[in-house]
């Protein structure tokens, strides 16, 4: 579009707005990349592939999943933040890079708020408190009583910073102390738990179910508002004496900051329609979660509130910032 020089500002703004709207009408007209900070098979990865398949069908363009795991999600988040804000790069992320990292790390190579445009909150997955199969603890109340009797004696594993914060919040609510054992990933923490090397841990439902079904770990409580179909006999944390406690892993989609509003609106509407459909509800339910859709502005507000909550827990538990 050629724009003559010396146009009045109001007319120039109008013309540029029209140009952006016309460009958005053809968007996307080339492949779109969905960057994921976790490896294939993870919750964020399977969600990204579900989105990619359905958005490809809707728009007639390839939506390609690009896994960039490692470095506490720094690699993927930094790649998205540095991408052109043209709508052709999406970040399918969990709360770890977009919330917990902000609270836990002293310095980040990206700004989780300023460098991104929230596009759509997608789903959430309840966390489950688990112990080794041969643990003496049969209920959450048993574990809490033991921790109160010998502060710091019990140890707990945390596969990610998000799970560490969730557990520290549980400790705070019950006024107990335990010794943290950090792991480089949820799989490592679950393996050590099954081997009896730690006393308990917490992870989202899809990560714990294979070991629960295999009889290698026991679920004590579900950190959801109500019992879940995967573990109908397991009480919620609230039912187990910690009223109102809930912790979830969630996934959402982000653009780099400063994406043109018409592009944001077009993709936002497409994802909204998808997440309100039966296919999305069935897919998320099969992963042990529920659709938790949120439009751009409510999602941005939710992210900020989650960051403040995580910061408060980090300060209260004196977790300490990592470099």
CSV table of C-alpha atoms in Angstrom, one decimal:
chain,number,residue,atom,x,y,z
A,1,UNK,CA,0.0,0.0,0.0
A,2,UNK,CA,1.5,3.4,-1.1
A,3,UNK,CA,0.7,6.3,1.2
A,4,UNK,CA,1.3,9.9,0.0
A,5,UNK,CA,3.5,12.1,2.1
A,6,UNK,CA,2.2,15.1,4.2
A,7,UNK,CA,-1.2,13.5,4.9
A,8,UNK,CA,-3.0,14.7,8.1
A,9,UNK,CA,-2.2,12.4,11.1
A,10,UNK,CA,-5.9,11.4,11.5
A,11,UNK,CA,-6.0,10.3,7.8
A,12,UNK,CA,-2.7,8.5,8.0
A,13,UNK,CA,-3.9,6.6,11.1
A,14,UNK,CA,-7.1,5.7,9.3
A,15,UNK,CA,-5.3,4.4,6.3
A,16,UNK,CA,-2.9,2.4,8.3
A,17,UNK,CA,-5.8,0.9,10.3
A,18,UNK,CA,-7.5,-0.1,7.1
A,19,UNK,CA,-4.4,-1.6,5.8
A,20,UNK,CA,-4.0,-3.7,8.9
A,21,UNK,CA,-7.6,-4.9,8.7
A,22,UNK,CA,-7.2,-5.9,5.1
A,23,UNK,CA,-4.0,-7.8,5.9
A,24,UNK,CA,-5.8,-9.6,8.7
A,25,UNK,CA,-8.6,-10.6,6.4
A,26,UNK,CA,-6.0,-12.8,4.5
A,27,UNK,CA,-4.3,-14.0,7.7
A,28,UNK,CA,-2.8,-16.5,7.8
A,29,UNK,CA,-1.5,-16.8,4.3
A,30,UNK,CA,1.6,-18.9,5.1
A,31,UNK,CA,2.6,-21.5,7.7
A,32,UNK,CA,2.2,-20.7,11.4
A,33,UNK,CA,4.7,-22.0,14.0
A,34,UNK,CA,3.6,-23.2,17.5
A,35,UNK,CA,6.6,-23.2,19.8
A,36,UNK,CA,6.4,-25.5,22.9
A,37,UNK,CA,8.9,-25.5,25.7
A,38,UNK,CA,8.4,-29.1,26.6
A,39,UNK,CA,9.3,-32.3,24.7
A,40,UNK,CA,6.9,-34.4,22.5
A,41,UNK,CA,4.4,-36.3,24.6
A,42,UNK,CA,4.1,-33.6,27.3
A,43,UNK,CA,0.8,-32.0,28.1
A,44,UNK,CA,1.7,-28.7,26.4
A,45,UNK,CA,2.9,-30.7,23.4
A,46,UNK,CA,-0.3,-32.7,23.0
A,47,UNK,CA,-2.4,-29.6,23.4
A,48,UNK,CA,-0.3,-27.8,20.8
A,49,UNK,CA,-0.8,-30.7,18.3
A,50,UNK,CA,-4.5,-30.7,18.9
A,51,UNK,CA,-4.6,-26.9,18.2
A,52,UNK,CA,-2.4,-27.3,15.2
A,53,UNK,CA,-4.5,-29.9,13.6
A,54,UNK,CA,-7.8,-28.0,14.0
A,55,UNK,CA,-6.4,-24.6,13.1
A,56,UNK,CA,-4.8,-26.1,9.9
A,57,UNK,CA,-8.2,-27.4,8.9
A,58,UNK,CA,-9.9,-24.1,9.6
A,59,UNK,CA,-7.4,-21.8,7.9
A,60,UNK,CA,-6.1,-24.1,5.1
A,61,UNK,CA,-2.5,-23.3,6.2
A,62,UNK,CA,0.1,-25.5,8.0
A,63,UNK,CA,0.3,-25.0,11.7
A,64,UNK,CA,3.6,-26.6,12.7
A,65,UNK,CA,4.6,-27.6,16.3
A,66,UNK,CA,8.2,-26.7,17.1
A,67,UNK,CA,9.5,-28.3,20.4
A,68,UNK,CA,12.3,-26.4,22.1
A,69,UNK,CA,12.7,-28.0,25.5
A,70,UNK,CA,15.3,-27.3,28.1
A,71,UNK,CA,16.7,-24.6,30.4
A,72,UNK,CA,13.6,-24.2,32.5
A,73,UNK,CA,11.7,-23.1,29.3
A,74,UNK,CA,14.0,-20.2,28.7
A,75,UNK,CA,14.9,-21.4,25.2
A,76,UNK,CA,11.4,-21.5,23.9
A,77,UNK,CA,10.1,-18.4,25.7
A,78,UNK,CA,13.1,-16.3,24.5
A,79,UNK,CA,12.6,-17.5,20.9
A,80,UNK,CA,8.9,-16.4,20.9
A,81,UNK,CA,9.7,-13.1,22.6
A,82,UNK,CA,12.3,-12.3,19.8
A,83,UNK,CA,9.9,-13.4,17.0
A,84,UNK,CA,8.3,-10.8,14.7
A,85,UNK,CA,4.9,-9.7,16.0
A,86,UNK,CA,3.1,-10.7,12.8
A,87,UNK,CA,0.9,-13.5,14.0
A,88,UNK,CA,3.0,-16.3,12.6
A,89,UNK,CA,4.6,-17.5,15.9
A,90,UNK,CA,2.5,-18.8,18.8
A,91,UNK,CA,3.7,-20.0,22.2
A,92,UNK,CA,1.8,-22.9,23.7
A,93,UNK,CA,2.9,-22.6,27.3
A,94,UNK,CA,2.2,-23.9,30.8
A,95,UNK,CA,2.2,-21.8,34.0
A,96,UNK,CA,5.9,-22.7,34.5
A,97,UNK,CA,7.5,-20.3,32.0
A,98,UNK,CA,4.7,-17.7,32.2
A,99,UNK,CA,4.1,-17.5,36.0
A,100,UNK,CA,6.3,-19.6,38.2
A,101,UNK,CA,9.6,-18.6,36.6
A,102,UNK,CA,8.8,-15.0,37.3
A,103,UNK,CA,8.5,-15.7,41.0
A,104,UNK,CA,11.4,-18.1,41.4
A,105,UNK,CA,14.2,-16.8,39.2
A,106,UNK,CA,16.1,-13.7,40.0
A,107,UNK,CA,16.8,-12.9,36.4
A,108,UNK,CA,15.0,-14.1,33.2
A,109,UNK,CA,16.1,-13.7,29.6
A,110,UNK,CA,12.5,-12.6,28.8
A,111,UNK,CA,9.7,-10.7,30.4
A,112,UNK,CA,6.7,-13.0,30.9
A,113,UNK,CA,4.3,-10.0,30.8
A,114,UNK,CA,5.8,-7.3,28.6
A,115,UNK,CA,7.2,-9.6,25.9
A,116,UNK,CA,4.0,-11.5,25.2
A,117,UNK,CA,0.4,-10.9,24.2
A,118,UNK,CA,-2.0,-13.4,25.9
A,119,UNK,CA,-4.2,-15.0,23.2
A,120,UNK,CA,-6.2,-17.7,24.9
A,121,UNK,CA,-6.3,-19.7,28.1
A,122,UNK,CA,-6.9,-23.3,27.0
A,123,UNK,CA,-7.2,-25.9,29.8
A,124,UNK,CA,-6.3,-26.8,33.3
A,125,UNK,CA,-5.2,-30.1,34.9
A,126,UNK,CA,-5.6,-30.9,38.6
A,127,UNK,CA,-2.5,-31.8,40.6
A,128,UNK,CA,-2.4,-34.9,42.7
A,129,UNK,CA,-0.5,-35.5,45.9
A,130,UNK,CA,1.2,-39.0,45.8
A,131,UNK,CA,3.4,-41.2,48.0
A,132,UNK,CA,5.2,-44.5,47.4
A,133,UNK,CA,3.0,-47.5,47.3
A,134,UNK,CA,4.5,-48.8,50.6
A,135,UNK,CA,4.3,-45.5,52.4
A,136,UNK,CA,2.8,-45.6,55.9
A,137,UNK,CA,0.7,-42.5,55.0
A,138,UNK,CA,-2.8,-43.6,54.0
A,139,UNK,CA,-4.3,-40.1,54.0
A,140,UNK,CA,-3.2,-36.5,53.7
A,141,UNK,CA,-4.0,-36.1,57.4
A,142,UNK,CA,-1.5,-38.9,58.2
A,143,UNK,CA,1.2,-37.0,56.3
A,144,UNK,CA,0.4,-33.7,57.9
A,145,UNK,CA,0.4,-35.2,61.4
A,146,UNK,CA,3.8,-36.7,60.8
A,147,UNK,CA,5.3,-33.5,59.4
A,148,UNK,CA,4.0,-31.6,62.5
A,149,UNK,CA,5.5,-34.1,64.8
A,150,UNK,CA,9.0,-33.9,63.2
A,151,UNK,CA,9.4,-30.6,61.3
A,152,UNK,CA,11.8,-30.9,58.3
A,153,UNK,CA,12.2,-34.7,58.6
A,154,UNK,CA,10.0,-35.6,55.7
A,155,UNK,CA,11.3,-34.8,52.2
A,156,UNK,CA,9.3,-34.0,49.1
A,157,UNK,CA,10.3,-33.9,45.4
A,158,UNK,CA,9.5,-31.2,43.0
A,159,UNK,CA,9.8,-31.9,39.3
A,160,UNK,CA,9.3,-28.3,38.3
A,161,UNK,CA,9.2,-24.9,40.1
A,162,UNK,CA,5.4,-24.9,39.7
A,163,UNK,CA,5.0,-28.1,41.7
A,164,UNK,CA,7.4,-26.7,44.3
A,165,UNK,CA,5.3,-23.6,44.8
A,166,UNK,CA,2.1,-25.7,44.9
A,167,UNK,CA,3.5,-27.9,47.7
A,168,UNK,CA,4.9,-25.0,49.6
A,169,UNK,CA,1.4,-23.5,49.6
A,170,UNK,CA,0.0,-26.7,51.0
A,171,UNK,CA,2.7,-26.6,53.7
A,172,UNK,CA,1.8,-23.1,54.5
A,173,UNK,CA,-1.9,-23.8,54.8
A,174,UNK,CA,-1.1,-26.6,57.2
A,175,UNK,CA,1.7,-24.9,59.1
A,176,UNK,CA,4.2,-27.7,58.4
A,177,UNK,CA,7.8,-27.8,57.2
A,178,UNK,CA,9.5,-30.5,55.0
A,179,UNK,CA,12.8,-30.7,53.1
A,180,UNK,CA,12.7,-30.0,49.4
A,181,UNK,CA,14.4,-32.3,46.9
A,182,UNK,CA,14.5,-30.6,43.5
A,183,UNK,CA,14.5,-32.6,40.3
A,184,UNK,CA,15.2,-31.8,36.6
A,185,UNK,CA,11.7,-32.8,35.5
A,186,UNK,CA,8.6,-34.5,36.7
A,187,UNK,CA,9.6,-37.9,35.3
A,188,UNK,CA,12.7,-38.0,37.5
A,189,UNK,CA,10.7,-37.0,40.6
A,190,UNK,CA,8.1,-39.6,40.0
A,191,UNK,CA,10.7,-42.4,39.4
A,192,UNK,CA,12.4,-41.5,42.7
A,193,UNK,CA,9.1,-41.5,44.5
A,194,UNK,CA,8.2,-44.9,43.2
A,195,UNK,CA,11.6,-46.1,44.4
A,196,UNK,CA,10.9,-44.8,47.9
A,197,UNK,CA,13.7,-42.2,47.8
A,198,UNK,CA,11.4,-39.3,48.7
A,199,UNK,CA,8.3,-39.2,50.9
A,200,UNK,CA,5.8,-37.5,48.6
A,201,UNK,CA,5.4,-35.2,45.6
A,202,UNK,CA,2.8,-33.5,43.6
A,203,UNK,CA,2.2,-33.5,39.8
A,204,UNK,CA,-0.6,-33.1,37.4
A,205,UNK,CA,-2.9,-36.0,36.9
A,206,UNK,CA,-1.6,-37.3,33.6
A,207,UNK,CA,1.9,-37.6,35.0
A,208,UNK,CA,0.9,-39.6,38.0
A,209,UNK,CA,-1.8,-41.9,36.6
A,210,UNK,CA,0.6,-44.5,34.9
A,211,UNK,CA,2.3,-45.1,38.2
A,212,UNK,CA,-0.9,-45.2,40.2
A,213,UNK,CA,-2.4,-47.7,37.8
A,214,UNK,CA,0.8,-49.7,37.9
A,215,UNK,CA,0.6,-49.9,41.7
A,216,UNK,CA,3.9,-48.1,42.2
A,217,UNK,CA,2.6,-45.0,43.9
A,218,UNK,CA,-0.5,-44.1,45.9
A,219,UNK,CA,-2.7,-41.0,45.5
A,220,UNK,CA,-3.6,-39.3,48.8
A,221,UNK,CA,-5.5,-36.3,47.6
A,222,UNK,CA,-6.5,-34.4,44.5
A,223,UNK,CA,-5.9,-30.6,44.4
A,224,UNK,CA,-9.1,-29.8,42.6
A,225,UNK,CA,-12.5,-28.4,43.5
A,226,UNK,CA,-14.1,-31.8,43.3
A,227,UNK,CA,-13.1,-35.4,42.8
A,228,UNK,CA,-12.0,-36.5,39.4
A,229,UNK,CA,-13.1,-39.4,37.3
A,230,UNK,CA,-9.6,-40.8,37.0
A,231,UNK,CA,-9.4,-41.2,40.8
A,232,UNK,CA,-13.0,-41.3,42.0
A,233,UNK,CA,-12.1,-42.9,45.4
A,234,UNK,CA,-9.4,-40.3,46.2
A,235,UNK,CA,-10.7,-37.3,48.2
A,236,UNK,CA,-9.8,-33.7,47.4
A,237,UNK,CA,-7.3,-31.8,49.4
A,238,UNK,CA,-10.2,-29.7,50.7
A,239,UNK,CA,-12.1,-32.8,51.8
A,240,UNK,CA,-8.9,-34.0,53.5
A,241,UNK,CA,-8.8,-31.0,55.9
A,242,UNK,CA,-7.2,-28.1,53.9
A,243,UNK,CA,-10.4,-26.2,53.0
A,244,UNK,CA,-10.4,-24.3,49.8
A,245,UNK,CA,-7.0,-25.5,48.5
A,246,UNK,CA,-6.7,-26.0,44.8
A,247,UNK,CA,-3.7,-26.2,42.5
A,248,UNK,CA,-3.7,-26.8,38.7
A,249,UNK,CA,-1.3,-27.0,35.9
A,250,UNK,CA,-2.7,-24.9,33.0
A,251,UNK,CA,-1.9,-24.3,29.4
A,252,UNK,CA,-2.5,-21.2,27.3
A,253,UNK,CA,-1.5,-19.6,24.0
A,254,UNK,CA,0.5,-16.4,23.6
A,255,UNK,CA,1.7,-14.2,20.7
A,256,UNK,CA,4.8,-12.1,20.9
A,257,UNK,CA,3.9,-8.6,22.1
A,258,UNK,CA,2.5,-5.9,19.8
A,259,UNK,CA,0.7,-8.2,17.3
A,260,UNK,CA,-1.8,-6.1,15.3
A,261,UNK,CA,-5.2,-6.1,16.9
A,262,UNK,CA,-7.0,-7.5,13.8
A,263,UNK,CA,-4.7,-10.5,13.8
A,264,UNK,CA,-5.2,-11.0,17.5
A,265,UNK,CA,-9.0,-10.8,17.1
A,266,UNK,CA,-9.0,-13.2,14.2
A,267,UNK,CA,-7.0,-15.9,15.9
A,268,UNK,CA,-8.7,-15.3,19.3
A,269,UNK,CA,-12.1,-16.0,17.7
A,270,UNK,CA,-10.9,-19.1,16.0
A,271,UNK,CA,-9.5,-20.6,19.2
A,272,UNK,CA,-12.6,-19.6,21.1
A,273,UNK,CA,-14.9,-21.4,18.7
A,274,UNK,CA,-12.6,-24.5,18.8
A,275,UNK,CA,-12.4,-24.6,22.6
A,276,UNK,CA,-16.2,-24.3,22.9
A,277,UNK,CA,-16.8,-27.3,20.7
A,278,UNK,CA,-17.3,-30.9,21.7
A,279,UNK,CA,-14.0,-32.1,20.2
A,280,UNK,CA,-11.9,-29.9,22.5
A,281,UNK,CA,-13.9,-30.9,25.6
A,282,UNK,CA,-13.4,-34.6,24.8
A,283,UNK,CA,-9.7,-34.1,24.0
A,284,UNK,CA,-9.0,-32.2,27.2
A,285,UNK,CA,-11.0,-34.7,29.3
A,286,UNK,CA,-9.0,-37.6,27.9
A,287,UNK,CA,-5.9,-35.9,29.2
A,288,UNK,CA,-7.5,-35.6,32.7
A,289,UNK,CA,-8.3,-31.9,32.5
A,290,UNK,CA,-11.1,-29.5,31.7
A,291,UNK,CA,-11.4,-26.7,29.2
A,292,UNK,CA,-10.5,-23.5,30.9
A,293,UNK,CA,-11.0,-21.0,28.1
A,294,UNK,CA,-10.2,-17.3,28.6
A,295,UNK,CA,-10.2,-14.5,26.1
A,296,UNK,CA,-7.1,-12.2,25.7
A,297,UNK,CA,-8.0,-9.6,28.4
A,298,UNK,CA,-9.3,-12.0,31.1
A,299,UNK,CA,-6.3,-14.3,30.4
A,300,UNK,CA,-3.9,-11.4,30.9
A,301,UNK,CA,-5.5,-10.5,34.2
A,302,UNK,CA,-5.4,-14.1,35.2
A,303,UNK,CA,-1.7,-14.4,34.4
A,304,UNK,CA,-0.9,-11.3,36.5
A,305,UNK,CA,-2.9,-12.6,39.5
A,306,UNK,CA,-1.2,-16.0,39.2
A,307,UNK,CA,2.3,-14.3,39.2
A,308,UNK,CA,1.4,-12.3,42.4
A,309,UNK,CA,0.1,-15.5,44.1
A,310,UNK,CA,3.3,-17.4,43.2
A,311,UNK,CA,5.5,-14.5,44.4
A,312,UNK,CA,3.7,-14.5,47.8
A,313,UNK,CA,4.3,-18.2,48.3
A,314,UNK,CA,7.9,-17.9,47.3
A,315,UNK,CA,8.5,-15.1,49.8
A,316,UNK,CA,6.5,-16.9,52.6
A,317,UNK,CA,8.3,-20.2,52.1
A,318,UNK,CA,11.7,-18.5,51.7
A,319,UNK,CA,12.3,-20.7,48.6
A,320,UNK,CA,15.1,-18.4,47.4
A,321,UNK,CA,15.6,-17.0,44.0
A,322,UNK,CA,17.7,-19.0,41.5
A,323,UNK,CA,20.2,-17.4,39.1
